[in-house]
Structure formats: structure tokens, C-alpha cells
Short mmCIF file of C-alpha atoms in Angstrom, two decimals:
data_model
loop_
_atom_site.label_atom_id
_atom_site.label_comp_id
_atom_site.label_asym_id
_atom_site.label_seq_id
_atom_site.Cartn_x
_atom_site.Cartn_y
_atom_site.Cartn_z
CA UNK A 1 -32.67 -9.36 -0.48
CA UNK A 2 -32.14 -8.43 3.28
CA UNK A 3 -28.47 -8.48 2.63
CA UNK A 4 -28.80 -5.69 -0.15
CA UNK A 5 -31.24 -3.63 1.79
CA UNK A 6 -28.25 -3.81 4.55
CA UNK A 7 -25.87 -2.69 2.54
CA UNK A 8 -28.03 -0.10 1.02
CA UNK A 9 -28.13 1.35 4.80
CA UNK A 10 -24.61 0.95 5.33
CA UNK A 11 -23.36 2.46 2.00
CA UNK A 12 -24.48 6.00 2.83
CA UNK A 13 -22.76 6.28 6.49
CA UNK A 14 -19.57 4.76 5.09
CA UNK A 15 -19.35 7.07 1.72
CA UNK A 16 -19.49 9.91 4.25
CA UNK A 17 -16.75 8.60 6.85
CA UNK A 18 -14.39 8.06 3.92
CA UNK A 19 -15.25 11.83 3.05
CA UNK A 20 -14.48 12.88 5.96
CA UNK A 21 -11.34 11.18 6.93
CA UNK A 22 -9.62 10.48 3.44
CA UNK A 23 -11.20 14.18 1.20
CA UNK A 24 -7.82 15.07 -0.19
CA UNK A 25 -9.07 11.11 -2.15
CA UNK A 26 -11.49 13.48 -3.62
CA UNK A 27 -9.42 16.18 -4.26
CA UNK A 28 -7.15 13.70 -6.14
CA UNK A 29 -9.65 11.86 -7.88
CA UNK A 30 -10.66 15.50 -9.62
CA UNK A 31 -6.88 16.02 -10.32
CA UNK A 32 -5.66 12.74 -11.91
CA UNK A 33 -8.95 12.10 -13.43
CA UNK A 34 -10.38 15.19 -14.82
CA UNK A 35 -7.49 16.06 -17.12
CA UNK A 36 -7.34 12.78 -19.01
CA UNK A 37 -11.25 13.01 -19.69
CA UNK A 38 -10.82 16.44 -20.73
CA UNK A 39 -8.44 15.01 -23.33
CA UNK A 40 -10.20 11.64 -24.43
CA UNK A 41 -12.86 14.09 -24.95
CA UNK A 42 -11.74 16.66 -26.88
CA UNK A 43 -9.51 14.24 -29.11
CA UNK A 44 -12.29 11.77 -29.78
CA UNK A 45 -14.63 15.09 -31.32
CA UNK A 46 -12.07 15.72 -32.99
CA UNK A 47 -11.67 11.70 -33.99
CA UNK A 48 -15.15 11.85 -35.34
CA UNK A 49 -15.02 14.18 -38.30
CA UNK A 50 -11.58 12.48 -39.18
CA UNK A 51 -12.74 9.08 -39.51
CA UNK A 52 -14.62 10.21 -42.84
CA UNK A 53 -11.66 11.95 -44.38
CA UNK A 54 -9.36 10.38 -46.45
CA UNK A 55 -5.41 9.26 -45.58
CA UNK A 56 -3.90 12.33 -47.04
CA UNK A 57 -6.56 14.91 -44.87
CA UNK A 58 -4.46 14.08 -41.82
CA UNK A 59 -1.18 14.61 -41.12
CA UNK A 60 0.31 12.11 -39.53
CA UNK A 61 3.10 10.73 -41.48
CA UNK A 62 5.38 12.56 -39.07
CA UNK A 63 4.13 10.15 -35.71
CA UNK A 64 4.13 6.45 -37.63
CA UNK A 65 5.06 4.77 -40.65
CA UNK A 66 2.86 4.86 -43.85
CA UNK A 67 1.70 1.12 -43.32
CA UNK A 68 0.98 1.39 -39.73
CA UNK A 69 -0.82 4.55 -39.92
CA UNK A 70 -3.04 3.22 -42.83
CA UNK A 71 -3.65 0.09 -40.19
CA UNK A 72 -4.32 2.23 -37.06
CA UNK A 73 -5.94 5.35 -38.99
CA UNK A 74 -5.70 8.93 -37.99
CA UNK A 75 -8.37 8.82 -36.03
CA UNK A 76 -6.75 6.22 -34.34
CA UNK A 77 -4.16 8.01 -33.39
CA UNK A 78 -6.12 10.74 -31.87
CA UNK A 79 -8.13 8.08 -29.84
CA UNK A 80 -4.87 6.41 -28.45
CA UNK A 81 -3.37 9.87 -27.27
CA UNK A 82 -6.35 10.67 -25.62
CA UNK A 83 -6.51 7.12 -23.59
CA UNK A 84 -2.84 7.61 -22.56
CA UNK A 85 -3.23 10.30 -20.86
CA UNK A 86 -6.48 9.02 -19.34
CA UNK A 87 -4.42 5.93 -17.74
CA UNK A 88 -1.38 8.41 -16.77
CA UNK A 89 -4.40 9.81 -14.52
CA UNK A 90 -5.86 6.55 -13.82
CA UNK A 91 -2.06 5.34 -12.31
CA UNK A 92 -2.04 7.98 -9.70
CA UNK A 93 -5.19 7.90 -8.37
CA UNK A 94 -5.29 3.90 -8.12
CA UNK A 95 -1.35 4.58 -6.20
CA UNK A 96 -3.70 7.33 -3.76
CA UNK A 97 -6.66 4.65 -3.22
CA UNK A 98 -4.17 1.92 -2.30
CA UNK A 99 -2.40 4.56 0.31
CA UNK A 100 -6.13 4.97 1.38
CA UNK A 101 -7.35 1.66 1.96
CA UNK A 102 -3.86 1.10 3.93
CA UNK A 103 -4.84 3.42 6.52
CA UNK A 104 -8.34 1.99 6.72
CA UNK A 105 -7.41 -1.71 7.22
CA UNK A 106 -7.98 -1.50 11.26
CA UNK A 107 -11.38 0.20 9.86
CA UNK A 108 -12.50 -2.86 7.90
CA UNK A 109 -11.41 -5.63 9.95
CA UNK A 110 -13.27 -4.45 12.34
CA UNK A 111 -16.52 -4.23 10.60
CA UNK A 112 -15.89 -7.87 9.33
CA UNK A 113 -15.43 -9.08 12.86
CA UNK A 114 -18.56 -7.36 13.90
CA UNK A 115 -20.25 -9.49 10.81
CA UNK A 116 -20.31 -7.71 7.74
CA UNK A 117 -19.43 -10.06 4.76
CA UNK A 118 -16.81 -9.81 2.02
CA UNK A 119 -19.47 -9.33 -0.48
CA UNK A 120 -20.87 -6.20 1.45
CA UNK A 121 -17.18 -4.63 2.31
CA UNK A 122 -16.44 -5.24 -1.93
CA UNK A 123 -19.43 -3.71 -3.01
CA UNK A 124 -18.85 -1.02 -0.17
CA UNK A 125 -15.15 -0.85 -1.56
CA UNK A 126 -16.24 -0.45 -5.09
CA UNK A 127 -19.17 1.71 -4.43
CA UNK A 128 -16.41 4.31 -2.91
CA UNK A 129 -14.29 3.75 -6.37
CA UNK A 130 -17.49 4.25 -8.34
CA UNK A 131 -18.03 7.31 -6.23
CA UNK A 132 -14.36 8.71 -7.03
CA UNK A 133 -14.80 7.61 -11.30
CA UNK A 134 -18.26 9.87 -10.91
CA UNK A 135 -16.53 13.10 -9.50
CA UNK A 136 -13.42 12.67 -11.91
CA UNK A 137 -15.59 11.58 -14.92
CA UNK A 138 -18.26 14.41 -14.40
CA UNK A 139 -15.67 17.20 -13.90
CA UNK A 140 -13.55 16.08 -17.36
CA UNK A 141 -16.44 16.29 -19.38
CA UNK A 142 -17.04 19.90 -18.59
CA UNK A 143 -13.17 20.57 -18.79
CA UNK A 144 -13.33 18.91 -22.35
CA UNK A 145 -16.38 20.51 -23.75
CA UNK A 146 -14.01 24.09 -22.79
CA UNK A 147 -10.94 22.05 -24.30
CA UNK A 148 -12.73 20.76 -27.49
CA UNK A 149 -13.59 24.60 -28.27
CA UNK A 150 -10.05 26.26 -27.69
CA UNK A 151 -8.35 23.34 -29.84
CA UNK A 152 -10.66 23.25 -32.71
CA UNK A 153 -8.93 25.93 -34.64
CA UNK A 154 -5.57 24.28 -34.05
CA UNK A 155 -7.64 21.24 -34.84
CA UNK A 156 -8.77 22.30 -37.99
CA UNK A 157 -5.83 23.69 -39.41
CA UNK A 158 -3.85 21.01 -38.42
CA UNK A 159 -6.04 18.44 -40.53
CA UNK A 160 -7.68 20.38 -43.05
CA UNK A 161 -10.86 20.35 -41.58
CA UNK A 162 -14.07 22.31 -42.99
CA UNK A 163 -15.06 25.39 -41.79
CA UNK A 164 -17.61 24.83 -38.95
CA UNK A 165 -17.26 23.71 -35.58
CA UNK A 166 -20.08 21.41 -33.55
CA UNK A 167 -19.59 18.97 -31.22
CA UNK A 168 -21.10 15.02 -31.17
CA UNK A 169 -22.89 13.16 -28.53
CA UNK A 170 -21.39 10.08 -29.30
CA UNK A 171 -17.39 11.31 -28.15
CA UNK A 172 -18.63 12.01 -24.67
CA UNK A 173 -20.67 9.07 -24.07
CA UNK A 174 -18.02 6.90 -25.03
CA UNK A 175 -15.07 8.82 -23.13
CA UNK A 176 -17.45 8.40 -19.89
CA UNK A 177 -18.21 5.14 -20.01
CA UNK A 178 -14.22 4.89 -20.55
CA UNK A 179 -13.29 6.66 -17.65
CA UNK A 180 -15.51 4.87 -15.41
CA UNK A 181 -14.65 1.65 -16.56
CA UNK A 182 -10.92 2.83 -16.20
CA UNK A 183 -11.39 3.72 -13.07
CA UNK A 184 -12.98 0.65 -11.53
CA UNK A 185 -10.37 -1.33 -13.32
CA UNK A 186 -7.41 0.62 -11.85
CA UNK A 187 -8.64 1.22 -8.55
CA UNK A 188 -11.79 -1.15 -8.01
CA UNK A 189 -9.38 -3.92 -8.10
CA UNK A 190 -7.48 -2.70 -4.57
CA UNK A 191 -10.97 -2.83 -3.27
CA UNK A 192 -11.98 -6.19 -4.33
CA UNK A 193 -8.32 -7.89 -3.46
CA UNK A 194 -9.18 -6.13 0.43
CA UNK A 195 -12.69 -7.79 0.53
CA UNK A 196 -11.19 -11.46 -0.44
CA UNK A 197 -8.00 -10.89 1.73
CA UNK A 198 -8.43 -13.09 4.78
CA UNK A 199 -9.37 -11.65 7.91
CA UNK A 200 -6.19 -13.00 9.98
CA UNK A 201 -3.77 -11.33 7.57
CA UNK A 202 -5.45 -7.88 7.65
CA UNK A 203 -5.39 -8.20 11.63
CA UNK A 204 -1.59 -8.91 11.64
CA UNK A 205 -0.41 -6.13 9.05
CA UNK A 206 -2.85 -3.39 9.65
CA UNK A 207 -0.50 -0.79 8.33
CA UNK A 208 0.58 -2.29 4.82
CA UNK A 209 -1.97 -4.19 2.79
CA UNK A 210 -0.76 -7.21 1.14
CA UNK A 211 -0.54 -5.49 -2.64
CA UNK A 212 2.73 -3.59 -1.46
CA UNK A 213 4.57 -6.95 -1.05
CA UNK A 214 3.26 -8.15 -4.35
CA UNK A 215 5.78 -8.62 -7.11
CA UNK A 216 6.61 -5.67 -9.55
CA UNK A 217 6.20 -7.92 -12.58
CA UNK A 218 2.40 -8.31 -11.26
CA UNK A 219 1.45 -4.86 -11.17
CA UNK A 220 3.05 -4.23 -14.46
CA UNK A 221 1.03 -6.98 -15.90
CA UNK A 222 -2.13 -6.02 -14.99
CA UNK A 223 -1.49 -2.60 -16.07
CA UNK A 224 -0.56 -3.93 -19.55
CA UNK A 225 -3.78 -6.32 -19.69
CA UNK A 226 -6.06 -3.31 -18.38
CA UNK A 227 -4.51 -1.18 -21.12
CA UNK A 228 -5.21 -3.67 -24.13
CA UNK A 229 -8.96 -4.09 -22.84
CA UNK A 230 -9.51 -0.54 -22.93
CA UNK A 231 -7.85 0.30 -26.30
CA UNK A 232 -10.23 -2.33 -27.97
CA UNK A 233 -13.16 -1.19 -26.10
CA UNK A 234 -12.34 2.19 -26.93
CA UNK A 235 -10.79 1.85 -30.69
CA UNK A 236 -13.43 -0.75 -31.62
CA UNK A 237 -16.14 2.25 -30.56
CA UNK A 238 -14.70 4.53 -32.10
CA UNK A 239 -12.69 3.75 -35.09
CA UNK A 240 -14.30 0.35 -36.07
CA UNK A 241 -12.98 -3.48 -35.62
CA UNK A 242 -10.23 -3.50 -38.07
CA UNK A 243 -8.57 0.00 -36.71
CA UNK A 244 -9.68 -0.55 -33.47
CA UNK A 245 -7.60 -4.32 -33.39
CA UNK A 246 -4.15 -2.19 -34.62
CA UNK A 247 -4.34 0.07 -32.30
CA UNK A 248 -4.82 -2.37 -29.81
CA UNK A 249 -1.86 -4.57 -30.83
CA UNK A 250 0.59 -0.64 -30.91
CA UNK A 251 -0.79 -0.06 -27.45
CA UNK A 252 0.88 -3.58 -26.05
CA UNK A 253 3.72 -2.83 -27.56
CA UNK A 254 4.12 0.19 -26.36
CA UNK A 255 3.19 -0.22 -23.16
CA UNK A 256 5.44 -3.45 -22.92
CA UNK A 257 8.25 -1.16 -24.33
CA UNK A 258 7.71 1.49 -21.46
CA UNK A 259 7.01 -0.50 -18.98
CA UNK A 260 10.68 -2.09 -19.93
CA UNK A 261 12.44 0.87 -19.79
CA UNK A 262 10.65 2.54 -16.72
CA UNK A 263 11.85 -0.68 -14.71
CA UNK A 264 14.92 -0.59 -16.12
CA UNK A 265 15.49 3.18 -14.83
CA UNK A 266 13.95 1.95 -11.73
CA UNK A 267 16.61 -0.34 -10.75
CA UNK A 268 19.25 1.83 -12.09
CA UNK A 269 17.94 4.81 -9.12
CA UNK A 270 18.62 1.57 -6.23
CA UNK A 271 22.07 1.84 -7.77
CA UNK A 272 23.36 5.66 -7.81
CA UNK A 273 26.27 6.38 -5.79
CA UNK A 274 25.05 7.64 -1.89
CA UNK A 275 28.29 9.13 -1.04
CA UNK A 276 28.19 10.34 3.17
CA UNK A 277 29.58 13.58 2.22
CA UNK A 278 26.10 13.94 0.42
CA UNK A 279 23.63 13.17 2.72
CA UNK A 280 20.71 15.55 1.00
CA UNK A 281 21.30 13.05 -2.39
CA UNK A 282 21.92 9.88 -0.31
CA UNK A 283 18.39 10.45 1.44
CA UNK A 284 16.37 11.07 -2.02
CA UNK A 285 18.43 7.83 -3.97
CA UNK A 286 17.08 6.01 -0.50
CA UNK A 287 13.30 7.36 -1.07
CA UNK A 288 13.23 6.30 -4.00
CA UNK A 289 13.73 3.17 -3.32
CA UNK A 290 11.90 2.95 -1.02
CA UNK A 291 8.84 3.51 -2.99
CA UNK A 292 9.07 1.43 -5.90
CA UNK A 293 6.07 1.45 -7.13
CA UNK A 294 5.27 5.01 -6.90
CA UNK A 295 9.01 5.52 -8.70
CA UNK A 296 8.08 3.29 -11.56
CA UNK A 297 5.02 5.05 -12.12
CA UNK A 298 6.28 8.04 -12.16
CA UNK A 299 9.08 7.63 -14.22
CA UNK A 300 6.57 5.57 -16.74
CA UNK A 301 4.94 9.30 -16.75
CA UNK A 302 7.90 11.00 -17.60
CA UNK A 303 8.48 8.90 -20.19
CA UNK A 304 5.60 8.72 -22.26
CA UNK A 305 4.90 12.30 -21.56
CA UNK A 306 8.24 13.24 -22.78
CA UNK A 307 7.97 11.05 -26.22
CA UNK A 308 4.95 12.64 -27.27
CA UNK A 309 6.40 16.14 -26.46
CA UNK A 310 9.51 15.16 -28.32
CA UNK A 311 7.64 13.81 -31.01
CA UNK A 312 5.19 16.69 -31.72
CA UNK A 313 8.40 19.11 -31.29
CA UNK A 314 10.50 17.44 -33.73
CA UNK A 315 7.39 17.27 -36.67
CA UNK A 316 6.77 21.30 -35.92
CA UNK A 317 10.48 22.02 -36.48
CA UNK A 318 10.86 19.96 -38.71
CA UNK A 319 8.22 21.45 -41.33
CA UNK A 320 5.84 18.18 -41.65
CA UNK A 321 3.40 19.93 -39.11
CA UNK A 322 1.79 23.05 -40.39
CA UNK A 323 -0.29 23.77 -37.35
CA UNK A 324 0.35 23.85 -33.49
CA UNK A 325 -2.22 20.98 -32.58
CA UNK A 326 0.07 18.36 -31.97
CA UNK A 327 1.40 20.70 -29.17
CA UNK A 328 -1.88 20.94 -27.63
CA UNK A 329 -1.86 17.17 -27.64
CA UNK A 330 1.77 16.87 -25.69
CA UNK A 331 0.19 19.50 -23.20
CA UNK A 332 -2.83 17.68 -22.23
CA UNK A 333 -0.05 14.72 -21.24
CA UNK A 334 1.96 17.03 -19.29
CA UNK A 335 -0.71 18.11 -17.73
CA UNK A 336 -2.06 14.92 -16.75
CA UNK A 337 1.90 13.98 -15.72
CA UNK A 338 2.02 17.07 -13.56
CA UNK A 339 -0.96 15.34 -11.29
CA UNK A 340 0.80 11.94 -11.46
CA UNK A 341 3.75 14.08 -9.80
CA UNK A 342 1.45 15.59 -7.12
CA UNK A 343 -0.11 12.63 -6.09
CA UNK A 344 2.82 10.48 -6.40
CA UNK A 345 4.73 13.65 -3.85
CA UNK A 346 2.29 13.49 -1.43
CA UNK A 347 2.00 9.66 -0.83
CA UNK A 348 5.92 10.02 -0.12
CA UNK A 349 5.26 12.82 2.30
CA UNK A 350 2.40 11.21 3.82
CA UNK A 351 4.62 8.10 4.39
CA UNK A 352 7.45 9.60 5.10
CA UNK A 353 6.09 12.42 7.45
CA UNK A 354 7.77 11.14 10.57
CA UNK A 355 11.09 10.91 9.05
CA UNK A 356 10.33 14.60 7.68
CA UNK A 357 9.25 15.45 10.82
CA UNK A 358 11.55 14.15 12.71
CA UNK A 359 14.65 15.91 10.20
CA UNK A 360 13.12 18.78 10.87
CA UNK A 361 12.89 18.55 15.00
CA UNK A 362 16.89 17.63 14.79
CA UNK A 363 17.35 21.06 12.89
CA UNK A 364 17.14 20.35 9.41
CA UNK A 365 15.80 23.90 7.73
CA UNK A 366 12.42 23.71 5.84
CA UNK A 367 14.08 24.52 3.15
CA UNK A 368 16.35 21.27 2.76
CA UNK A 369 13.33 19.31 3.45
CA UNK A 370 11.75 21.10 0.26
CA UNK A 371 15.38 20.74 -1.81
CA UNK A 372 14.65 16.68 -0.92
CA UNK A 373 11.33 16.58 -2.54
CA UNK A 374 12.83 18.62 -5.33
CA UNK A 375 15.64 16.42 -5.83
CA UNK A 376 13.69 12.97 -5.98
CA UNK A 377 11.37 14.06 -8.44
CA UNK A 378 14.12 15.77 -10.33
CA UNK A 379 16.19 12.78 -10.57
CA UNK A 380 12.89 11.04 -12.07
CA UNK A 381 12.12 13.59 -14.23
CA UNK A 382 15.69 14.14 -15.84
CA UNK A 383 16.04 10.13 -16.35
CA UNK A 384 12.49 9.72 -17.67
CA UNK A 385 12.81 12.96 -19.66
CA UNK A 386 15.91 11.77 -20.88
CA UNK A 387 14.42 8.20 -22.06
CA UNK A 388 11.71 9.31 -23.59
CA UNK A 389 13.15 12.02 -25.85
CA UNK A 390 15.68 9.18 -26.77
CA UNK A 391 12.90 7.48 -28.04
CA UNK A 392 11.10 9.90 -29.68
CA UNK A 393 14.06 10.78 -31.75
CA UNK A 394 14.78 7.15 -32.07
CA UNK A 395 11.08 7.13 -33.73
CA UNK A 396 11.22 9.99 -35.64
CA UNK A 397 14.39 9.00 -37.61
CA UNK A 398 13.13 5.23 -37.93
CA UNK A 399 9.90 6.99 -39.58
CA UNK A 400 11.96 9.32 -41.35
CA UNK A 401 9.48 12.20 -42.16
CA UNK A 402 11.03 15.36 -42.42
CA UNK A 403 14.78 13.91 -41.30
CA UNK A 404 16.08 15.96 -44.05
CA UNK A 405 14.81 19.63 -43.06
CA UNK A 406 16.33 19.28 -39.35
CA UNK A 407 19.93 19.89 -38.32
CA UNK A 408 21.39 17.41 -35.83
CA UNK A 409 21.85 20.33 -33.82
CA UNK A 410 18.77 21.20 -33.53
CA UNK A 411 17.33 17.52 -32.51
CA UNK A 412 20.06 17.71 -29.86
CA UNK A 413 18.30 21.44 -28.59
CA UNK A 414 14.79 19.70 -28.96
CA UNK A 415 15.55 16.92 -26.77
CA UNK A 416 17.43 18.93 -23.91
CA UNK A 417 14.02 20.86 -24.16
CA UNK A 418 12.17 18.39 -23.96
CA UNK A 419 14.02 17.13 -20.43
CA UNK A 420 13.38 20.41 -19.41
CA UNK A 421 10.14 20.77 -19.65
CA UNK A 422 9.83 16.68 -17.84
CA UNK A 423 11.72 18.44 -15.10
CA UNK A 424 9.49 21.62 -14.91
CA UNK A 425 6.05 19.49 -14.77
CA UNK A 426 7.56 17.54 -11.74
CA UNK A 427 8.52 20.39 -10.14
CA UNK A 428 5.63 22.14 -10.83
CA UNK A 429 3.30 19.32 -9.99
CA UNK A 430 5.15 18.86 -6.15
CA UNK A 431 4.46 22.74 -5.69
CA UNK A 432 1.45 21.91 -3.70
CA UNK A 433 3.08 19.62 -1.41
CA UNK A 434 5.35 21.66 -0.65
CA UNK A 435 3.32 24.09 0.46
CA UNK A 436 1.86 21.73 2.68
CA UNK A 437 4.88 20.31 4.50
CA UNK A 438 6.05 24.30 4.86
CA UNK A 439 3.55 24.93 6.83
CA UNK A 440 3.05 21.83 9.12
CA UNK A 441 5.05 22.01 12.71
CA UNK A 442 7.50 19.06 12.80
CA UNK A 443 5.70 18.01 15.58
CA UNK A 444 2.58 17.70 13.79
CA UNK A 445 4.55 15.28 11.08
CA UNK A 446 5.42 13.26 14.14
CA UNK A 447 1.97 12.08 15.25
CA UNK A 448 0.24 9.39 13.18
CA UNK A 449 -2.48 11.71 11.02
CA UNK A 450 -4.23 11.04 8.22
CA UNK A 451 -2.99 12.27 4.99
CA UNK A 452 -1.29 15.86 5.12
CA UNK A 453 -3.96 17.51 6.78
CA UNK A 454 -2.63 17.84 10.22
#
């Protein structure tokens, strides 16, 4: 009892020092969060009236085969699109929380040596990741409420829906308690592996917690468990036990598929040619990596945002999609890969700042600096564009809907697009950094600051 009632005084005065030092957290939180439970929203109302409808309502045929659509259900569909881009949201912000808790390790070691407990600096921890899944969570709904009423004509023509639109209680319950849960899963577990680190360890490596030197194959893994326990929370809500255990079983192996392939392209950036006579692409093959994780997460983004683009592209063109709704689906995951792209841009200029800095005091223009940025995330974007319009044409020919109607030509022209547009949302999305570096005095970047807010 007198240990809660401590940490019940303590909470309050450390909430508001991490606001104060770490807000652009905040400002994060609202970005990768909000989008994705905009979407898991406005795709599980929709979810709701197309659970009653029969197989031939929906329009799906296009996206999976007969005999796995009948497993997963239309509705199922629409519930795993909407979690996907929930975790492409989830990914960055648990990448900006780790950054955060790095710069904070002197912090907490000290408050354990003056005698706070693990128990108190976890729930302290996770009471600041609760805080951050509260802000996101609360923000999304609103966004999705606006989402699920601009859609629903889309919506509705895509699937045949009856006249009428009204929303459920049931779709935003579940989507919050699915964000939060997210969240703490994604990010609470940085704060719980800091409270059971040992002291000694956290004394000696104040600058780089222990989860940067932990093994790729790790993080991957728990991303891949943390996906299947969502999915069956979240399909067994909404779609039932049967539907909910399919979808569950697609969203492994799809997530074991991309997670595959975004290593893959990982290890293929370590080996590009870094020719001296290029030093501009010899210092972005070197950043990237030199951020590993950030790179595979980013190119995981790319990927998966770039299938479902391709994917809802190729069913439009190809006459098996009479309604623009599948777009607005693909949009919702660019969006939510554009904030991957921010957050992921200004973690490598926060922890690169002195060598920025430092490029810039020797002479280097602000402009190269910017052409840098540009060209890491544009080597990302092109090779994770490029992957995952592979594989949505790979899945569109295996399903073989509407294969017929389209030209190879034109699934050639759909897939450049569809690189394009992977490279435009990472550009787009490290606009704001930019902006930031441009107008930060090199010797600004040179002193040890917090974040980008020198």
C-alpha cells in the first residue's frame, strides 16, 4: 500500500518531465497512432454490416482465392487491413519510445540508486506508454468517425450495401481497446525490459540501452507473435472464432513472408557499391546501415504499403472492382507509411545530428545535407516499392481474377506507379525533418540536445 501511494506521487512529476523534455514523443504518438485508428475504425463499421451479407455481396474475389476468402470472410478482410496499418503506426512509435528511453537512461539510474524499485520505474515506464496509447487512441477515433463518413459511399457502392448510413458502438470500442493494447505491447515492452535491466549495465552504457544490441531475429519475432495475438483478439471480436482463427493463421504468414523479404532487402542495402567518387551515396548506403532496425522497419512499410496499393490498382483496372473503395483502403496505409517515414527520418537525424552538424561546419551546403535524407529514404522506398508491387502482381495472377481484361503492359505501368507513389510517401513523410535540420545552425547539431528541438 505505501509503495502505491508513492508511486501515485511520483507518477504525476515524472509524466510532466517526460513532457517537457521528450514532447515531439507526443507529437509522434498522435502521428503514428492516430492514422491507423482512424482506419481500424472506419473499416471495422464498415466490417459490421458485411458480416450479415452473403459471399457474393462483397467483392473480394480480386484480393484472395475463393476458398480462403470463404475461410477468412469479407469482413475479415476489412478487419485485417485495418490492423495493418494500425501496427505500421504502432512500429514507429515503439522505434521513437526506444530512442526516448535511450536518452533517459542517466535519468533512471539515478532514481534507482536514490531507491526507487523496478516495480515503481515499470509501472512509471508503462504509465508513460499508457499515456502515449491514450493521446493516439483518443485522437483516431475522432479522425475515424470523419473517415467512416467520407468512405461510406465508396463503401457502399463498393459492396452493395443498402441505402442508409449509421455508425455502431461496438467498432469503436473494439478498435480502442486494440490500439491500447497495441500500444503497450509494442512500446510497453521497452519499458518493462529498462525496469528489469540491471542497474550496473544501465550505469556503464548510458547512451544505448541494451535492446539495440539485441539480435534482429528477436525483434522480428516478437513483432510476428504480437501480430498473431492481436489478429485473434481482434478477428475473434469481430468476425467470430472460426473467421477470426483464418485470419489469424494469413496474418503469420504474411507477416513471416514480409518480414523475410524486408531482411532480405536489408542486407542487400549493407552491400551496394560505395564508390569514393560518390561520397553523397556512399554516406546514405553507410546510414543505413547503420540503423538497422529503423531500415527494416521501414522498408517492411514500404512493402506492405505498396502490395495493397498494387493490389487495389490492379482489381480497379482490371474491371473486378466497380467502386473506388479499395483505393481509400491503400491510402489509409500510405498514410500511416508516410508517419513511419517521419519518425523513422528524425531518429536518424537526431542520432546523426553531430555528423550532420559537423558536414555542415566543414562546408557541406544545406542542401546536400537535405539530398542525403532524400536519398536514404529513396533507396528504401524504390526497393520496398519495388518488392511489394512484385508481390502484389505475383498475387493477383496466382488468384487470377480479372487476369484476362489487363494487358501486360499495363501491369508493368501499374507497378512502376505503384514505386512511385512508395517513393513520394517517403519523401513526403521526411518533409518535416527537413524543415527542421534547415533551420538548425550546425553548431546547434553539434551540442548534445534532446531530440531536434535545439
Amino acid at each position: 500500500m505505501n509503495q502505491m501511494r508513492r508511486l501515485l506521487r511520483l507518477a504525476p512529476g515524472f509524466l510532466a518531465a517526460s513532457v517537457r523534455r521528450d514532447w515531439p514523443l507526443a507529437a509522434l504518438a498522435l502521428l503514428c497512432l492516430a492514422p491507423g485508428v482512424a482506419a481500424l475504425v472506419a473499416w471495422l463499421q464498415i466490417a459490421w454490416r458485411v458480416r450479415d451479407l452473403s459471399y457474393s455481396a462483397a467483392q473480394f474475389g480480386w484480393i484472395l482465392p475463393p476458398a480462403l476468402l470463404s475461410a477468412v470472410t469479407p469482413a475479415g478482410v476489412l478487419v485485417g487491413t485495418g490492423l495493418v496499418t494500425l501496427l505500421v503506426g504502432c512500429l514507429g512509435l515503439s522505434n521513437a519510445y526506444l530512442a526516448s528511453v535511450e536518452r533517459r537512461l542517466d535519468d533512471l539510474a539515478l532514481l534507482l540508486n536514490l531507491g526507487l524499485s523496478r516495480l515503481e520505474l515499470t509501472a512509471l515506464l508503462l504509465l508513460e506508454a499508457m499515456g502515449l496509447a491514450l493521446l493516439g487512441t483518443a485522437v483516431g477515433i475522432l479522425l475515424g468517425l470523419g473517415l467512416s463518413v467520407v468512405s461510406w459511399l465508396p463503401a457502399r457502392d463498393y459492396l452493395g450495401l443498402e441505402p442508409g448510413f449509421r455508425l455502431s458502438l461496438e467498432p469503436f470500442i473494439i478498435a480502442a481497446l486494440t490500439a491500447l493494447l497495441a500500444t503497450l505491447l509494442f512500446v510497453g515492452v521497452t519499458g518493462i525490459s529498462t525496469g528489469l535491466r540491471p542497474l550496473t549495465v544501465m550505469g556503464h552504457q548510458p547512451r544505448k540501452h541494451w535492446m539495440r544490441d539485441w539480435g534482429q531475429w528477436r525483434f522480428s519475432t516478437l513483432g510476428i507473435l504480437f501480430t498473431a495475438a492481436l489478429t485473434a483478439l481482434l478477428g475473434i471480436l469481430a468476425v467470430g472464432w472460426r473467421a477470426g482463427i483464418a485470419l489469424t493463421l494469413l496474418a503469420l504468414a504474411l507477416a513471416l513472408a514480409l518480414n523475410a523479404g524486408s531482411g532480405l532487402l536489408t542486407r542487400f542495402y549493407w552491400r551496394l557499391p560505395a564508390p569514393d567518387s560518390r561520397p553523397l551515396w556512399a554516406l546514405a548506403v553507410q546510414g543505413l546501415a547503420r540503423h538497422r532496425r529503423q531500415t527494416t522497419g521501414l522498408t517492411l512499410a514500404m512493402t506492405a504499403g505498396a502490395m495493397g496499393v498494387g493490389l487495389a490498382a490492379l482489381g480497379w483496372v482490371g474491371g473486378d472492382v466497380p467502386a473506388t473503395f479499395p483505393l481509400w483502403v491503400a491510402a489509409m496505409l500510405l498514410v500511416a507509411c508516410a508517419s513511419l517515414v517521419l519518425t523513422a527520418s528524425a531518429l536518424a537525424a537526431l542520432e546523426r545530428r553531430q555528423e550532420l552538424g559537423l558536414l555542415a561546419a566543414l562546408g557541406a551546403r544545406r542542401g546536400r545535407v537535405r539530398r542525403l535524407i532524400l536519398l536514404e529514404n529513396g533507396i528504401v522506398a524504390v526497393a520496398g516499392g519495388a518488392l511489394g508491387a512484385a508481390l502484389a502482381v505475383v498475387l493477383w495472377w496466382l488468384v487470377g481474377s480479372g487476369a484476362a481484361q489487363i494487358t501486360g503492359l499495363a501491369v508493368v505501368v501499374i507497378a512502376l506507379l505503384d514505386v512511385l507513389a512508395a517513393l513520394a510517401s517517403a519523401w513526403i513523410g521526411a518533409l518535416p525533418v527537413l524543415w527542421l535540420i534547415s533551420r538548425q545552425p550546425p553548431a546547434a547539431s553539434l551540442r548534445d540536445q534532446p531530440w531536434l528541438t535545439g
